[in-house]
XYZ file of C-alpha atoms in Angstrom:
158
model
C -27.040 8.403 -13.505
C -25.570 5.364 -11.233
C -25.794 5.829 -6.930
C -23.126 3.411 -6.315
C -22.986 2.124 -2.467
C -21.275 -0.026 -0.498
C -21.177 0.189 3.802
C -17.587 -1.637 4.151
C -15.834 -3.577 7.019
C -15.506 -0.842 9.937
C -18.806 -1.368 11.227
C -19.623 -4.565 13.237
C -22.788 -6.669 11.892
C -25.483 -5.180 14.067
C -24.577 -1.273 12.411
C -24.024 -2.582 9.261
C -27.629 -4.205 8.877
C -28.770 -0.936 10.226
C -27.135 0.624 7.235
C -28.049 -1.450 4.637
C -31.762 -1.590 5.759
C -31.407 2.413 5.230
C -29.923 2.530 1.993
C -32.708 -0.152 0.497
C -35.641 1.443 1.976
C -34.748 5.189 2.064
C -32.452 5.687 -0.967
C -32.413 2.770 -3.575
C -36.234 1.567 -2.956
C -37.287 5.042 -4.173
C -34.963 5.302 -6.791
C -36.252 2.309 -8.264
C -39.855 3.828 -8.034
C -40.404 5.474 -11.489
C -43.019 8.027 -11.252
C -44.766 8.694 -14.589
C -47.446 11.029 -15.020
C -50.143 9.636 -17.720
C -53.425 11.752 -17.698
C -53.176 13.618 -15.134
C -52.202 10.629 -12.722
C -49.421 9.259 -11.090
C -48.048 5.843 -11.986
C -45.623 3.927 -10.022
C -43.648 1.615 -12.141
C -40.667 -0.838 -10.765
C -37.836 -1.254 -13.397
C -35.638 -3.894 -13.106
C -31.877 -3.966 -14.074
C -32.919 -6.541 -16.626
C -35.526 -5.182 -18.497
C -35.436 -3.337 -21.940
C -37.043 -0.271 -20.199
C -34.068 0.067 -17.859
C -31.888 1.193 -20.609
C -34.282 3.735 -21.938
C -35.266 4.917 -18.820
C -33.672 8.257 -17.157
C -33.902 6.824 -13.906
C -31.001 6.451 -11.384
C -29.792 2.971 -11.274
C -28.476 1.553 -7.935
C -25.745 -0.447 -7.629
C -24.809 -1.974 -3.934
C -21.042 -3.461 -3.918
C -20.835 -5.786 -1.689
C -18.449 -5.841 1.389
C -14.851 -7.650 0.755
C -14.025 -10.710 2.769
C -11.375 -10.370 5.506
C -9.108 -13.512 5.750
C -8.097 -13.008 9.540
C -6.988 -16.690 11.066
C -10.594 -16.483 12.933
C -14.067 -18.604 13.007
C -15.281 -16.069 10.501
C -11.944 -14.584 8.824
C -13.285 -11.112 10.425
C -11.678 -8.650 12.493
C -12.423 -9.057 16.303
C -11.398 -6.796 19.065
C -8.465 -8.697 21.512
C -7.225 -10.871 18.340
C -3.889 -12.448 19.390
C -0.576 -12.070 16.846
C -1.621 -15.295 15.459
C -5.182 -14.279 14.481
C -4.146 -11.532 13.085
C -2.456 -13.362 10.166
C -4.436 -13.972 7.020
C -5.211 -17.336 5.638
C -5.439 -18.128 2.086
C -9.112 -18.982 2.109
C -12.539 -18.701 4.622
C -15.490 -20.315 4.160
C -18.058 -17.488 3.920
C -18.338 -13.687 4.569
C -20.956 -12.887 7.302
C -21.348 -9.128 5.912
C -21.844 -10.513 2.268
C -24.566 -12.899 3.723
C -26.348 -10.235 5.616
C -26.070 -7.863 2.618
C -27.704 -10.947 0.242
C -30.374 -11.455 2.692
C -31.184 -7.679 2.915
C -30.758 -6.720 -0.731
C -33.055 -8.184 -3.374
C -31.657 -7.506 -6.952
C -35.155 -6.299 -8.982
C -36.868 -5.598 -5.692
C -34.623 -2.842 -3.369
C -31.614 -2.455 -5.541
C -31.120 -2.777 -9.118
C -27.510 -4.553 -8.837
C -25.664 -6.446 -6.283
C -21.975 -6.930 -7.057
C -20.508 -9.706 -5.528
C -16.599 -9.746 -4.878
C -16.230 -13.423 -5.005
C -12.930 -12.913 -2.869
C -13.166 -15.743 -0.326
C -10.205 -17.694 -1.646
C -7.899 -14.668 -2.300
C -6.232 -14.420 1.253
C -3.267 -15.273 -0.727
C -2.864 -12.066 -2.556
C -2.252 -9.840 0.223
C 0.828 -8.042 -0.031
C 2.174 -7.808 3.205
C 3.310 -11.228 4.415
C -0.107 -12.217 5.583
C -0.691 -9.360 7.858
C -3.588 -6.717 7.519
C -6.326 -8.581 5.548
C -8.633 -5.377 5.222
C -6.096 -2.825 3.756
C -3.305 -4.855 1.948
C -4.757 -6.880 -0.779
C -3.764 -6.872 -4.251
C -6.137 -6.535 -6.437
C -7.658 -4.248 -3.791
C -10.845 -2.733 -3.088
C -10.999 -0.124 -6.075
C -9.073 -2.472 -8.592
C -11.919 -4.849 -8.176
C -14.997 -2.202 -7.698
C -14.001 -0.523 -10.614
C -13.753 -3.805 -12.833
C -17.129 -5.073 -11.821
C -18.643 -1.627 -12.301
C -17.043 -1.561 -15.825
C -18.565 -5.350 -16.335
C -22.151 -4.346 -15.063
C -22.274 -0.851 -17.578
C -20.758 -3.264 -20.454
C -23.750 -5.743 -19.889
C -26.585 -3.402 -20.236
């Protein structure tokens, strides 16, 4: 079994941080703690995604898909309230993804999530299919394409 989580881009960074902490502490980390009963006692064992044990374990794996970058013409590439027509235009590349930075700060593979899948899409702004408008919804490859491909890669690497 696999739990796949993604917070998305429609929350501000404060709310995003809150959702990620909840996922890490209340969902993913408890699933990573596998209880084994041995001789009447319970023992907690953490199983990382890189261990041979994880392939033979029946516990649920947790995979977090990092937020895709937006490529708006703003200082951080993110949608902001009150944007001008010029700032709503997509740019080909942005220097960093602030949402991904929060996710990398809070989610640690092998500690509170099994796998942290990165989009690696900072330079994909040129792939938007609507003449540079709406970086959130019209990019090819899109979210389903990238997530599907990355999940298949992860499953095949086991």
